[in-house]
């Protein structure tokens, strides 16, 4: 190697080290990660409100009760048939439960990367083992992990400033030109649609075409990713997971510059009159005054009513389409069993089934029941209905 090249490589490496800073998660090993309890005395307001995340209080459409979804929505057993979510799928509850919930949920766990968004110790594992951490045995890695989602995930070992601790988000952001607010990105580390690469098991946020439901669908298909094959219809399906960030982008509130943090970690005052960010990260409808009334002139009751009316419309529509999707699965299965469809019909009906499920699931698994972006929720649900009807038409006209 020429001397000049070596010098510039050393220069680049040292610049990178400066850019990464000292307080970030780089190089931090599992044992270095400080647990939430470490900060109890230094940051009592943040710590005490963080511990409130253990409460399990519901709201009309959301909240923190661990609702058993397949029991609450029996149609899931048909729509998700062949996928672990058909049997074991519980509503998201507070951050301190993340580790025990992922350990106890009875779904296949191909590798340790299932812990990516459940514990800060996974960041330590990545630093120690590189990308091979992803393929470590899930249960072995879960034994090393001690903390659920906690201070380190948003702050590293120095609470105060927020930072990105997840390399899967940094990698995805390389596809994105526009600046994005940290108040959204800090949550986008986990509250996003992703899949695990089938070879490396690494977490992938497929953002190369853009960050919306259509571009992500396209990128996922281009990468040849399939989540599962529906046992009754033979359709190759894609499973969506909690796309809060992607849904929120472009919404009414995003357009006026509001971030996840403004609503979910609003500023509050302690008994001494000091201002701090509440760390009870739950339904903002439990804290309307702090979260919303700084901007909205309505009373608390009026604003909750307006919010729930928006959620109700989405809730009704998602259930209607789910029933239509059940019809599709059942009639498609019958037609296949009776051998009454041409290869072309089958291919086309499966394509529409896949598209419909992606669109419906994008709203179903998003945790705000449409509130984060009701305009988008209606658009994509209407498309889901269209695709379901087109598939049904092929099957019924056989
Ligand atoms: C304008 C205020 C606002 C913003 C901004 C906002 N949310 Fe929400 N979020 C809500 C409301 C309201 C709900 C519905 C709560 C309910 O149904 O009880 C909700 C629900 C949720 C839920 C489910 C919580 C539950 O208890 O049911 C999650 C998770 C969530 N939001 C994450 C995010 C993320 C991540 C972002 C940023 C990308 C974000 N939110 C931005 C207001 C907001
Ligand atoms: C889910 C992400 C998240 C977690 C987990 C989290 N924080 Fe924060 N924290 C924030 C955000 C967002 C802010 C607001 C800072 C900002 O907007 O720059 C904040 C601010 C703070 C501040 C600055 C003072 C204030 O209240 O604004 C301290 C101190 C702090 N957090 C301590 C903690 C401690 C201690 C824990 C664990 C018990 C913790 N945080 C867990 C996201 C988080
Ligand atoms: C390191 C991953 C991670 C980060 C970062 C993260 N979350 Fe979460 N969040 C989760 C997981 C996992 C759950 C579900 C836990 C469970 O059900 O056991 C969850 C649950 C929630 C819930 C449901 C709690 C309830 O009471 O209903 C809300 C609301 C939420 N997160 C908002 C946020 C917001 C806002 C941010 C950014 C400030 C954020 N989260 C950052 C992983 C994360
Ligand atoms: C920083 C200011 C700000 C905050 C904080 C804020 N909003 Fe808004 N909100 C707006 C603006 C601006 C609009 C658009 C004008 C309107 O409809 O009032 C809006 C619109 C809405 C709408 C109509 C949205 C739709 O899809 O049609 C609802 C409902 C709403 N907000 C509820 C809430 C709730 C609930 C919270 C707290 C969890 C909240 N907002 C927090 C500024 C804010």
mmCIF file with all atom_site columns, N, CA, C and O and ligand atoms in Angstrom, residues 53 55 57 62-64 90-95 97-99 101-102 116-119 149 153-154 166 183-184 186-191 260-261 264-265 280-283 286, ligand 3:
data_model
loop_
_atom_site.group_PDB
_atom_site.id
_atom_site.type_symbol
_atom_site.label_atom_id
_atom_site.label_alt_id
_atom_site.label_comp_id
_atom_site.label_asym_id
_atom_site.label_entity_id
_atom_site.label_seq_id
_atom_site.pdbx_PDB_ins_code
_atom_site.Cartn_x
_atom_site.Cartn_y
_atom_site.Cartn_z
_atom_site.occupancy
_atom_site.B_iso_or_equiv
_atom_site.pdbx_formal_charge
_atom_site.auth_seq_id
_atom_site.auth_comp_id
_atom_site.auth_asym_id
_atom_site.auth_atom_id
_atom_site.pdbx_PDB_model_num
ATOM   1   N  N   . UNK A 1 53  ? -44.631 2.804   33.891 1.00 0.00 ? 53  UNK A N   1
ATOM   2   C  CA  . UNK A 1 53  ? -44.918 1.968   32.717 1.00 0.00 ? 53  UNK A CA  1
ATOM   3   C  C   . UNK A 1 53  ? -45.312 0.546   33.110 1.00 0.00 ? 53  UNK A C   1
ATOM   4   O  O   . UNK A 1 53  ? -45.735 -0.237  32.255 1.00 0.00 ? 53  UNK A O   1
ATOM   5   N  N   . UNK A 1 55  ? -47.761 0.011   35.108 1.00 0.00 ? 55  UNK A N   1
ATOM   6   C  CA  . UNK A 1 55  ? -49.222 0.026   35.258 1.00 0.00 ? 55  UNK A CA  1
ATOM   7   C  C   . UNK A 1 55  ? -49.869 -0.564  34.011 1.00 0.00 ? 55  UNK A C   1
ATOM   8   O  O   . UNK A 1 55  ? -49.358 -0.410  32.914 1.00 0.00 ? 55  UNK A O   1
ATOM   9   N  N   . UNK A 1 57  ? -53.232 -0.048  32.469 1.00 0.00 ? 57  UNK A N   1
ATOM   10  C  CA  . UNK A 1 57  ? -54.556 0.549   32.376 1.00 0.00 ? 57  UNK A CA  1
ATOM   11  C  C   . UNK A 1 57  ? -54.933 0.691   30.910 1.00 0.00 ? 57  UNK A C   1
ATOM   12  O  O   . UNK A 1 57  ? -54.125 1.158   30.100 1.00 0.00 ? 57  UNK A O   1
ATOM   13  N  N   . UNK A 1 62  ? -56.995 1.592   23.094 1.00 0.00 ? 62  UNK A N   1
ATOM   14  C  CA  . UNK A 1 62  ? -55.588 1.246   23.275 1.00 0.00 ? 62  UNK A CA  1
ATOM   15  C  C   . UNK A 1 62  ? -55.256 1.036   24.733 1.00 0.00 ? 62  UNK A C   1
ATOM   16  O  O   . UNK A 1 62  ? -56.016 0.412   25.462 1.00 0.00 ? 62  UNK A O   1
ATOM   17  N  N   . UNK A 1 63  ? -54.109 1.567   25.146 1.00 0.00 ? 63  UNK A N   1
ATOM   18  C  CA  . UNK A 1 63  ? -53.687 1.422   26.528 1.00 0.00 ? 63  UNK A CA  1
ATOM   19  C  C   . UNK A 1 63  ? -52.822 0.193   26.724 1.00 0.00 ? 63  UNK A C   1
ATOM   20  O  O   . UNK A 1 63  ? -52.391 -0.444  25.767 1.00 0.00 ? 63  UNK A O   1
ATOM   21  N  N   . UNK A 1 64  ? -52.579 -0.145  27.996 1.00 0.00 ? 64  UNK A N   1
ATOM   22  C  CA  . UNK A 1 64  ? -51.506 -1.087  28.331 1.00 0.00 ? 64  UNK A CA  1
ATOM   23  C  C   . UNK A 1 64  ? -51.977 -2.447  28.807 1.00 0.00 ? 64  UNK A C   1
ATOM   24  O  O   . UNK A 1 64  ? -51.188 -3.205  29.340 1.00 0.00 ? 64  UNK A O   1
ATOM   25  N  N   . UNK A 1 90  ? -50.134 -10.594 21.685 1.00 0.00 ? 90  UNK A N   1
ATOM   26  C  CA  . UNK A 1 90  ? -50.683 -9.818  22.796 1.00 0.00 ? 90  UNK A CA  1
ATOM   27  C  C   . UNK A 1 90  ? -50.427 -8.345  22.568 1.00 0.00 ? 90  UNK A C   1
ATOM   28  O  O   . UNK A 1 90  ? -49.372 -7.965  22.046 1.00 0.00 ? 90  UNK A O   1
ATOM   29  N  N   . UNK A 1 91  ? -51.411 -7.507  22.920 1.00 0.00 ? 91  UNK A N   1
ATOM   30  C  CA  . UNK A 1 91  ? -51.248 -6.076  22.700 1.00 0.00 ? 91  UNK A CA  1
ATOM   31  C  C   . UNK A 1 91  ? -50.001 -5.550  23.427 1.00 0.00 ? 91  UNK A C   1
ATOM   32  O  O   . UNK A 1 91  ? -49.688 -5.971  24.535 1.00 0.00 ? 91  UNK A O   1
ATOM   33  N  N   . UNK A 1 92  ? -49.330 -4.568  22.771 1.00 0.00 ? 92  UNK A N   1
ATOM   34  C  CA  . UNK A 1 92  ? -48.136 -3.956  23.363 1.00 0.00 ? 92  UNK A CA  1
ATOM   35  C  C   . UNK A 1 92  ? -48.492 -3.336  24.715 1.00 0.00 ? 92  UNK A C   1
ATOM   36  O  O   . UNK A 1 92  ? -49.498 -2.654  24.855 1.00 0.00 ? 92  UNK A O   1
ATOM   37  N  N   . UNK A 1 93  ? -47.655 -3.590  25.708 1.00 0.00 ? 93  UNK A N   1
ATOM   38  C  CA  . UNK A 1 93  ? -47.810 -2.888  26.986 1.00 0.00 ? 93  UNK A CA  1
ATOM   39  C  C   . UNK A 1 93  ? -46.508 -2.160  27.287 1.00 0.00 ? 93  UNK A C   1
ATOM   40  O  O   . UNK A 1 93  ? -45.680 -1.975  26.396 1.00 0.00 ? 93  UNK A O   1
ATOM   41  N  N   . UNK A 1 94  ? -46.315 -1.742  28.536 1.00 0.00 ? 94  UNK A N   1
ATOM   42  C  CA  . UNK A 1 94  ? -45.228 -0.814  28.851 1.00 0.00 ? 94  UNK A CA  1
ATOM   43  C  C   . UNK A 1 94  ? -43.821 -1.355  28.583 1.00 0.00 ? 94  UNK A C   1
ATOM   44  O  O   . UNK A 1 94  ? -43.586 -2.565  28.602 1.00 0.00 ? 94  UNK A O   1
ATOM   45  N  N   . UNK A 1 95  ? -42.866 -0.444  28.359 1.00 0.00 ? 95  UNK A N   1
ATOM   46  C  CA  . UNK A 1 95  ? -41.481 -0.830  28.075 1.00 0.00 ? 95  UNK A CA  1
ATOM   47  C  C   . UNK A 1 95  ? -40.867 -1.811  29.089 1.00 0.00 ? 95  UNK A C   1
ATOM   48  O  O   . UNK A 1 95  ? -40.131 -2.703  28.692 1.00 0.00 ? 95  UNK A O   1
ATOM   49  N  N   . UNK A 1 97  ? -41.941 -4.335  30.335 1.00 0.00 ? 97  UNK A N   1
ATOM   50  C  CA  . UNK A 1 97  ? -42.361 -5.722  30.124 1.00 0.00 ? 97  UNK A CA  1
ATOM   51  C  C   . UNK A 1 97  ? -41.724 -6.347  28.890 1.00 0.00 ? 97  UNK A C   1
ATOM   52  O  O   . UNK A 1 97  ? -41.945 -7.519  28.590 1.00 0.00 ? 97  UNK A O   1
ATOM   53  N  N   . UNK A 1 98  ? -40.968 -5.545  28.104 1.00 0.00 ? 98  UNK A N   1
ATOM   54  C  CA  . UNK A 1 98  ? -40.579 -6.016  26.775 1.00 0.00 ? 98  UNK A CA  1
ATOM   55  C  C   . UNK A 1 98  ? -39.792 -7.321  26.814 1.00 0.00 ? 98  UNK A C   1
ATOM   56  O  O   . UNK A 1 98  ? -40.029 -8.221  26.006 1.00 0.00 ? 98  UNK A O   1
ATOM   57  N  N   . UNK A 1 99  ? -38.881 -7.455  27.773 1.00 0.00 ? 99  UNK A N   1
ATOM   58  C  CA  . UNK A 1 99  ? -38.020 -8.642  27.784 1.00 0.00 ? 99  UNK A CA  1
ATOM   59  C  C   . UNK A 1 99  ? -38.816 -9.890  28.175 1.00 0.00 ? 99  UNK A C   1
ATOM   60  O  O   . UNK A 1 99  ? -38.756 -10.918 27.501 1.00 0.00 ? 99  UNK A O   1
ATOM   61  N  N   . UNK A 1 101 ? -41.980 -10.358 27.934 1.00 0.00 ? 101 UNK A N   1
ATOM   62  C  CA  . UNK A 1 101 ? -42.994 -10.681 26.919 1.00 0.00 ? 101 UNK A CA  1
ATOM   63  C  C   . UNK A 1 101 ? -42.383 -11.404 25.720 1.00 0.00 ? 101 UNK A C   1
ATOM   64  O  O   . UNK A 1 101 ? -42.973 -12.344 25.198 1.00 0.00 ? 101 UNK A O   1
ATOM   65  N  N   . UNK A 1 102 ? -41.205 -10.985 25.279 1.00 0.00 ? 102 UNK A N   1
ATOM   66  C  CA  . UNK A 1 102 ? -40.621 -11.675 24.108 1.00 0.00 ? 102 UNK A CA  1
ATOM   67  C  C   . UNK A 1 102 ? -40.180 -13.082 24.501 1.00 0.00 ? 102 UNK A C   1
ATOM   68  O  O   . UNK A 1 102 ? -40.260 -14.019 23.707 1.00 0.00 ? 102 UNK A O   1
ATOM   69  N  N   . UNK A 1 116 ? -33.480 -7.616  19.456 1.00 0.00 ? 116 UNK A N   1
ATOM   70  C  CA  . UNK A 1 116 ? -32.979 -6.303  19.019 1.00 0.00 ? 116 UNK A CA  1
ATOM   71  C  C   . UNK A 1 116 ? -33.720 -5.143  19.669 1.00 0.00 ? 116 UNK A C   1
ATOM   72  O  O   . UNK A 1 116 ? -33.110 -4.143  20.029 1.00 0.00 ? 116 UNK A O   1
ATOM   73  N  N   . UNK A 1 117 ? -35.043 -5.257  19.743 1.00 0.00 ? 117 UNK A N   1
ATOM   74  C  CA  . UNK A 1 117 ? -35.837 -4.127  20.220 1.00 0.00 ? 117 UNK A CA  1
ATOM   75  C  C   . UNK A 1 117 ? -36.439 -4.385  21.582 1.00 0.00 ? 117 UNK A C   1
ATOM   76  O  O   . UNK A 1 117 ? -37.400 -3.722  21.978 1.00 0.00 ? 117 UNK A O   1
ATOM   77  N  N   . UNK A 1 118 ? -35.899 -5.344  22.305 1.00 0.00 ? 118 UNK A N   1
ATOM   78  C  CA  . UNK A 1 118 ? -36.490 -5.706  23.586 1.00 0.00 ? 118 UNK A CA  1
ATOM   79  C  C   . UNK A 1 118 ? -35.567 -5.445  24.750 1.00 0.00 ? 118 UNK A C   1
ATOM   80  O  O   . UNK A 1 118 ? -35.999 -5.452  25.897 1.00 0.00 ? 118 UNK A O   1
ATOM   81  N  N   . UNK A 1 119 ? -34.281 -5.285  24.474 1.00 0.00 ? 119 UNK A N   1
ATOM   82  C  CA  . UNK A 1 119 ? -33.322 -5.141  25.576 1.00 0.00 ? 119 UNK A CA  1
ATOM   83  C  C   . UNK A 1 119 ? -32.078 -4.386  25.105 1.00 0.00 ? 119 UNK A C   1
ATOM   84  O  O   . UNK A 1 119 ? -31.601 -4.619  23.991 1.00 0.00 ? 119 UNK A O   1
ATOM   85  N  N   . UNK A 1 149 ? -36.602 -2.683  27.693 1.00 0.00 ? 149 UNK A N   1
ATOM   86  C  CA  . UNK A 1 149 ? -36.362 -1.366  27.090 1.00 0.00 ? 149 UNK A CA  1
ATOM   87  C  C   . UNK A 1 149 ? -36.200 -0.365  28.226 1.00 0.00 ? 149 UNK A C   1
ATOM   88  O  O   . UNK A 1 149 ? -37.063 -0.267  29.095 1.00 0.00 ? 149 UNK A O   1
ATOM   89  N  N   . UNK A 1 153 ? -31.499 2.537   25.992 1.00 0.00 ? 153 UNK A N   1
ATOM   90  C  CA  . UNK A 1 153 ? -32.001 2.445   24.622 1.00 0.00 ? 153 UNK A CA  1
ATOM   91  C  C   . UNK A 1 153 ? -32.166 3.811   23.964 1.00 0.00 ? 153 UNK A C   1
ATOM   92  O  O   . UNK A 1 153 ? -32.006 3.945   22.759 1.00 0.00 ? 153 UNK A O   1
ATOM   93  N  N   . UNK A 1 154 ? -32.501 4.821   24.752 1.00 0.00 ? 154 UNK A N   1
ATOM   94  C  CA  . UNK A 1 154 ? -32.720 6.160   24.187 1.00 0.00 ? 154 UNK A CA  1
ATOM   95  C  C   . UNK A 1 154 ? -31.604 7.135   24.535 1.00 0.00 ? 154 UNK A C   1
ATOM   96  O  O   . UNK A 1 154 ? -31.514 8.208   23.947 1.00 0.00 ? 154 UNK A O   1
ATOM   97  N  N   . UNK A 1 166 ? -29.331 1.966   17.814 1.00 0.00 ? 166 UNK A N   1
ATOM   98  C  CA  . UNK A 1 166 ? -29.527 0.791   16.968 1.00 0.00 ? 166 UNK A CA  1
ATOM   99  C  C   . UNK A 1 166 ? -28.932 1.000   15.571 1.00 0.00 ? 166 UNK A C   1
ATOM   100 O  O   . UNK A 1 166 ? -29.372 1.886   14.819 1.00 0.00 ? 166 UNK A O   1
ATOM   101 N  N   . UNK A 1 183 ? -36.838 13.461  17.825 1.00 0.00 ? 183 UNK A N   1
ATOM   102 C  CA  . UNK A 1 183 ? -38.025 13.095  18.612 1.00 0.00 ? 183 UNK A CA  1
ATOM   103 C  C   . UNK A 1 183 ? -38.865 12.022  17.937 1.00 0.00 ? 183 UNK A C   1
ATOM   104 O  O   . UNK A 1 183 ? -39.734 11.409  18.562 1.00 0.00 ? 183 UNK A O   1
ATOM   105 N  N   . UNK A 1 184 ? -38.661 11.800  16.638 1.00 0.00 ? 184 UNK A N   1
ATOM   106 C  CA  . UNK A 1 184 ? -39.292 10.671  15.945 1.00 0.00 ? 184 UNK A CA  1
ATOM   107 C  C   . UNK A 1 184 ? -38.312 9.507   15.792 1.00 0.00 ? 184 UNK A C   1
ATOM   108 O  O   . UNK A 1 184 ? -38.662 8.351   15.968 1.00 0.00 ? 184 UNK A O   1
ATOM   109 N  N   . UNK A 1 186 ? -35.832 8.549   17.616 1.00 0.00 ? 186 UNK A N   1
ATOM   110 C  CA  . UNK A 1 186 ? -35.505 7.771   18.816 1.00 0.00 ? 186 UNK A CA  1
ATOM   111 C  C   . UNK A 1 186 ? -36.519 6.627   18.985 1.00 0.00 ? 186 UNK A C   1
ATOM   112 O  O   . UNK A 1 186 ? -36.170 5.546   19.458 1.00 0.00 ? 186 UNK A O   1
ATOM   113 N  N   . UNK A 1 187 ? -37.737 6.832   18.533 1.00 0.00 ? 187 UNK A N   1
ATOM   114 C  CA  . UNK A 1 187 ? -38.759 5.781   18.620 1.00 0.00 ? 187 UNK A CA  1
ATOM   115 C  C   . UNK A 1 187 ? -38.700 4.862   17.400 1.00 0.00 ? 187 UNK A C   1
ATOM   116 O  O   . UNK A 1 187 ? -39.045 3.677   17.487 1.00 0.00 ? 187 UNK A O   1
ATOM   117 N  N   . UNK A 1 188 ? -38.253 5.420   16.250 1.00 0.00 ? 188 UNK A N   1
ATOM   118 C  CA  . UNK A 1 188 ? -38.156 4.632   15.019 1.00 0.00 ? 188 UNK A CA  1
ATOM   119 C  C   . UNK A 1 188 ? -37.101 3.526   15.131 1.00 0.00 ? 188 UNK A C   1
ATOM   120 O  O   . UNK A 1 188 ? -36.996 2.676   14.252 1.00 0.00 ? 188 UNK A O   1
ATOM   121 N  N   . UNK A 1 189 ? -36.347 3.517   16.205 1.00 0.00 ? 189 UNK A N   1
ATOM   122 C  CA  . UNK A 1 189 ? -35.404 2.408   16.414 1.00 0.00 ? 189 UNK A CA  1
ATOM   123 C  C   . UNK A 1 189 ? -36.159 1.103   16.557 1.00 0.00 ? 189 UNK A C   1
ATOM   124 O  O   . UNK A 1 189 ? -35.634 0.040   16.260 1.00 0.00 ? 189 UNK A O   1
ATOM   125 N  N   . UNK A 1 190 ? -37.397 1.187   17.053 1.00 0.00 ? 190 UNK A N   1
ATOM   126 C  CA  . UNK A 1 190 ? -38.160 -0.035  17.332 1.00 0.00 ? 190 UNK A CA  1
ATOM   127 C  C   . UNK A 1 190 ? -39.584 0.001   16.785 1.00 0.00 ? 190 UNK A C   1
ATOM   128 O  O   . UNK A 1 190 ? -40.110 -1.030  16.391 1.00 0.00 ? 190 UNK A O   1
ATOM   129 N  N   . UNK A 1 191 ? -40.231 1.172   16.780 1.00 0.00 ? 191 UNK A N   1
ATOM   130 C  CA  . UNK A 1 191 ? -41.639 1.234   16.363 1.00 0.00 ? 191 UNK A CA  1
ATOM   131 C  C   . UNK A 1 191 ? -41.746 1.381   14.856 1.00 0.00 ? 191 UNK A C   1
ATOM   132 O  O   . UNK A 1 191 ? -42.258 2.371   14.341 1.00 0.00 ? 191 UNK A O   1
ATOM   133 N  N   . UNK A 1 260 ? -43.241 12.248  18.201 1.00 0.00 ? 260 UNK A N   1
ATOM   134 C  CA  . UNK A 1 260 ? -43.675 11.219  19.172 1.00 0.00 ? 260 UNK A CA  1
ATOM   135 C  C   . UNK A 1 260 ? -43.458 11.710  20.609 1.00 0.00 ? 260 UNK A C   1
ATOM   136 O  O   . UNK A 1 260 ? -44.297 11.500  21.486 1.00 0.00 ? 260 UNK A O   1
ATOM   137 N  N   . UNK A 1 261 ? -42.300 12.337  20.833 1.00 0.00 ? 261 UNK A N   1
ATOM   138 C  CA  . UNK A 1 261 ? -41.940 12.769  22.187 1.00 0.00 ? 261 UNK A CA  1
ATOM   139 C  C   . UNK A 1 261 ? -42.934 13.801  22.724 1.00 0.00 ? 261 UNK A C   1
ATOM   140 O  O   . UNK A 1 261 ? -43.326 13.750  23.887 1.00 0.00 ? 261 UNK A O   1
ATOM   141 N  N   . UNK A 1 264 ? -46.046 11.603  23.663 1.00 0.00 ? 264 UNK A N   1
ATOM   142 C  CA  . UNK A 1 264 ? -45.862 10.425  24.516 1.00 0.00 ? 264 UNK A CA  1
ATOM   143 C  C   . UNK A 1 264 ? -44.917 10.662  25.702 1.00 0.00 ? 264 UNK A C   1
ATOM   144 O  O   . UNK A 1 264 ? -44.917 9.875   26.647 1.00 0.00 ? 264 UNK A O   1
ATOM   145 N  N   . UNK A 1 265 ? -44.063 11.686  25.638 1.00 0.00 ? 265 UNK A N   1
ATOM   146 C  CA  . UNK A 1 265 ? -43.220 12.042  26.797 1.00 0.00 ? 265 UNK A CA  1
ATOM   147 C  C   . UNK A 1 265 ? -43.366 13.542  27.041 1.00 0.00 ? 265 UNK A C   1
ATOM   148 O  O   . UNK A 1 265 ? -42.405 14.309  26.940 1.00 0.00 ? 265 UNK A O   1
ATOM   149 N  N   . UNK A 1 280 ? -43.478 8.183   31.520 1.00 0.00 ? 280 UNK A N   1
ATOM   150 C  CA  . UNK A 1 280 ? -44.559 7.201   31.438 1.00 0.00 ? 280 UNK A CA  1
ATOM   151 C  C   . UNK A 1 280 ? -45.032 7.189   29.986 1.00 0.00 ? 280 UNK A C   1
ATOM   152 O  O   . UNK A 1 280 ? -45.882 7.984   29.587 1.00 0.00 ? 280 UNK A O   1
ATOM   153 N  N   . UNK A 1 281 ? -44.424 6.310   29.199 1.00 0.00 ? 281 UNK A N   1
ATOM   154 C  CA  . UNK A 1 281 ? -44.627 6.292   27.745 1.00 0.00 ? 281 UNK A CA  1
ATOM   155 C  C   . UNK A 1 281 ? -45.796 5.370   27.430 1.00 0.00 ? 281 UNK A C   1
ATOM   156 O  O   . UNK A 1 281 ? -45.630 4.166   27.255 1.00 0.00 ? 281 UNK A O   1
ATOM   157 N  N   . UNK A 1 282 ? -46.989 5.948   27.385 1.00 0.00 ? 282 UNK A N   1
ATOM   158 C  CA  . UNK A 1 282 ? -48.190 5.123   27.234 1.00 0.00 ? 282 UNK A CA  1
ATOM   159 C  C   . UNK A 1 282 ? -49.197 5.856   26.353 1.00 0.00 ? 282 UNK A C   1
ATOM   160 O  O   . UNK A 1 282 ? -48.808 6.728   25.576 1.00 0.00 ? 282 UNK A O   1
ATOM   161 N  N   . UNK A 1 283 ? -50.493 5.517   26.457 1.00 0.00 ? 283 UNK A N   1
ATOM   162 C  CA  . UNK A 1 283 ? -51.501 6.246   25.691 1.00 0.00 ? 283 UNK A CA  1
ATOM   163 C  C   . UNK A 1 283 ? -51.547 7.695   26.161 1.00 0.00 ? 283 UNK A C   1
ATOM   164 O  O   . UNK A 1 283 ? -51.794 7.952   27.345 1.00 0.00 ? 283 UNK A O   1
ATOM   165 N  N   . UNK A 1 286 ? -54.256 9.336   28.459 1.00 0.00 ? 286 UNK A N   1
ATOM   166 C  CA  . UNK A 1 286 ? -54.229 9.352   29.923 1.00 0.00 ? 286 UNK A CA  1
ATOM   167 C  C   . UNK A 1 286 ? -53.653 10.670  30.448 1.00 0.00 ? 286 UNK A C   1
ATOM   168 O  O   . UNK A 1 286 ? -53.686 10.936  31.643 1.00 0.00 ? 286 UNK A O   1
HETATM 169 C  C1  . LIG B 2 .   ? -35.469 -0.356  22.026 1.00 0.00 ? 3   LIG B C1  1
HETATM 170 C  C2  . LIG B 2 .   ? -36.799 -0.477  21.474 1.00 0.00 ? 3   LIG B C2  1
HETATM 171 C  C3  . LIG B 2 .   ? -37.827 0.597   21.748 1.00 0.00 ? 3   LIG B C3  1
HETATM 172 C  C4  . LIG B 2 .   ? -37.668 1.966   21.710 1.00 0.00 ? 3   LIG B C4  1
HETATM 173 C  C5  . LIG B 2 .   ? -36.406 2.765   21.411 1.00 0.00 ? 3   LIG B C5  1
HETATM 174 C  C6  . LIG B 2 .   ? -38.971 2.518   21.953 1.00 0.00 ? 3   LIG B C6  1
HETATM 175 N  N1  . LIG B 2 .   ? -39.893 1.517   22.158 1.00 0.00 ? 3   LIG B N1  1
HETATM 176 FE FE1 . LIG B 2 .   ? -41.822 1.729   22.656 1.00 0.00 ? 3   LIG B FE1 1
HETATM 177 N  N2  . LIG B 2 .   ? -42.058 -0.264  22.856 1.00 0.00 ? 3   LIG B N2  1
HETATM 178 C  C7  . LIG B 2 .   ? -41.087 -1.191  22.546 1.00 0.00 ? 3   LIG B C7  1
HETATM 179 C  C8  . LIG B 2 .   ? -41.597 -2.527  22.799 1.00 0.00 ? 3   LIG B C8  1
HETATM 180 C  C9  . LIG B 2 .   ? -40.860 -3.825  22.540 1.00 0.00 ? 3   LIG B C9  1
HETATM 181 C  C10 . LIG B 2 .   ? -42.911 -2.367  23.291 1.00 0.00 ? 3   LIG B C10 1
HETATM 182 C  C11 . LIG B 2 .   ? -43.890 -3.476  23.703 1.00 0.00 ? 3   LIG B C11 1
HETATM 183 C  C12 . LIG B 2 .   ? -43.523 -4.022  25.067 1.00 0.00 ? 3   LIG B C12 1
HETATM 184 C  C13 . LIG B 2 .   ? -44.397 -5.192  25.497 1.00 0.00 ? 3   LIG B C13 1
HETATM 185 O  O1  . LIG B 2 .   ? -45.555 -5.286  25.078 1.00 0.00 ? 3   LIG B O1  1
HETATM 186 O  O2  . LIG B 2 .   ? -43.907 -6.034  26.268 1.00 0.00 ? 3   LIG B O2  1
HETATM 187 C  C14 . LIG B 2 .   ? -43.162 -0.937  23.319 1.00 0.00 ? 3   LIG B C14 1
HETATM 188 C  C15 . LIG B 2 .   ? -44.334 -0.353  23.769 1.00 0.00 ? 3   LIG B C15 1
HETATM 189 C  C16 . LIG B 2 .   ? -44.637 1.001   23.647 1.00 0.00 ? 3   LIG B C16 1
HETATM 190 C  C17 . LIG B 2 .   ? -45.899 1.608   23.976 1.00 0.00 ? 3   LIG B C17 1
HETATM 191 C  C18 . LIG B 2 .   ? -47.122 0.907   24.559 1.00 0.00 ? 3   LIG B C18 1
HETATM 192 C  C19 . LIG B 2 .   ? -47.183 1.206   26.032 1.00 0.00 ? 3   LIG B C19 1
HETATM 193 C  C20 . LIG B 2 .   ? -48.581 1.278   26.592 1.00 0.00 ? 3   LIG B C20 1
HETATM 194 O  O3  . LIG B 2 .   ? -48.713 1.614   27.787 1.00 0.00 ? 3   LIG B O3  1
HETATM 195 O  O4  . LIG B 2 .   ? -49.530 1.031   25.850 1.00 0.00 ? 3   LIG B O4  1
HETATM 196 C  C21 . LIG B 2 .   ? -45.792 2.944   23.665 1.00 0.00 ? 3   LIG B C21 1
HETATM 197 C  C22 . LIG B 2 .   ? -46.866 4.003   23.809 1.00 0.00 ? 3   LIG B C22 1
HETATM 198 C  C23 . LIG B 2 .   ? -44.469 3.160   23.153 1.00 0.00 ? 3   LIG B C23 1
HETATM 199 N  N3  . LIG B 2 .   ? -43.777 1.962   23.181 1.00 0.00 ? 3   LIG B N3  1
HETATM 200 C  C24 . LIG B 2 .   ? -44.005 4.379   22.684 1.00 0.00 ? 3   LIG B C24 1
HETATM 201 C  C25 . LIG B 2 .   ? -42.669 4.653   22.387 1.00 0.00 ? 3   LIG B C25 1
HETATM 202 C  C26 . LIG B 2 .   ? -42.162 5.957   22.066 1.00 0.00 ? 3   LIG B C26 1
HETATM 203 C  C27 . LIG B 2 .   ? -43.003 7.207   21.982 1.00 0.00 ? 3   LIG B C27 1
HETATM 204 C  C28 . LIG B 2 .   ? -40.830 5.814   21.866 1.00 0.00 ? 3   LIG B C28 1
HETATM 205 C  C29 . LIG B 2 .   ? -39.825 6.896   21.542 1.00 0.00 ? 3   LIG B C29 1
HETATM 206 C  C30 . LIG B 2 .   ? -39.717 7.975   22.510 1.00 0.00 ? 3   LIG B C30 1
HETATM 207 C  C31 . LIG B 2 .   ? -40.500 4.426   22.055 1.00 0.00 ? 3   LIG B C31 1
HETATM 208 N  N4  . LIG B 2 .   ? -41.644 3.748   22.383 1.00 0.00 ? 3   LIG B N4  1
HETATM 209 C  C32 . LIG B 2 .   ? -39.230 3.878   21.945 1.00 0.00 ? 3   LIG B C32 1
HETATM 210 C  C33 . LIG B 2 .   ? -39.805 -0.932  22.105 1.00 0.00 ? 3   LIG B C33 1
HETATM 211 C  C34 . LIG B 2 .   ? -39.239 0.329   22.020 1.00 0.00 ? 3   LIG B C34 1
#
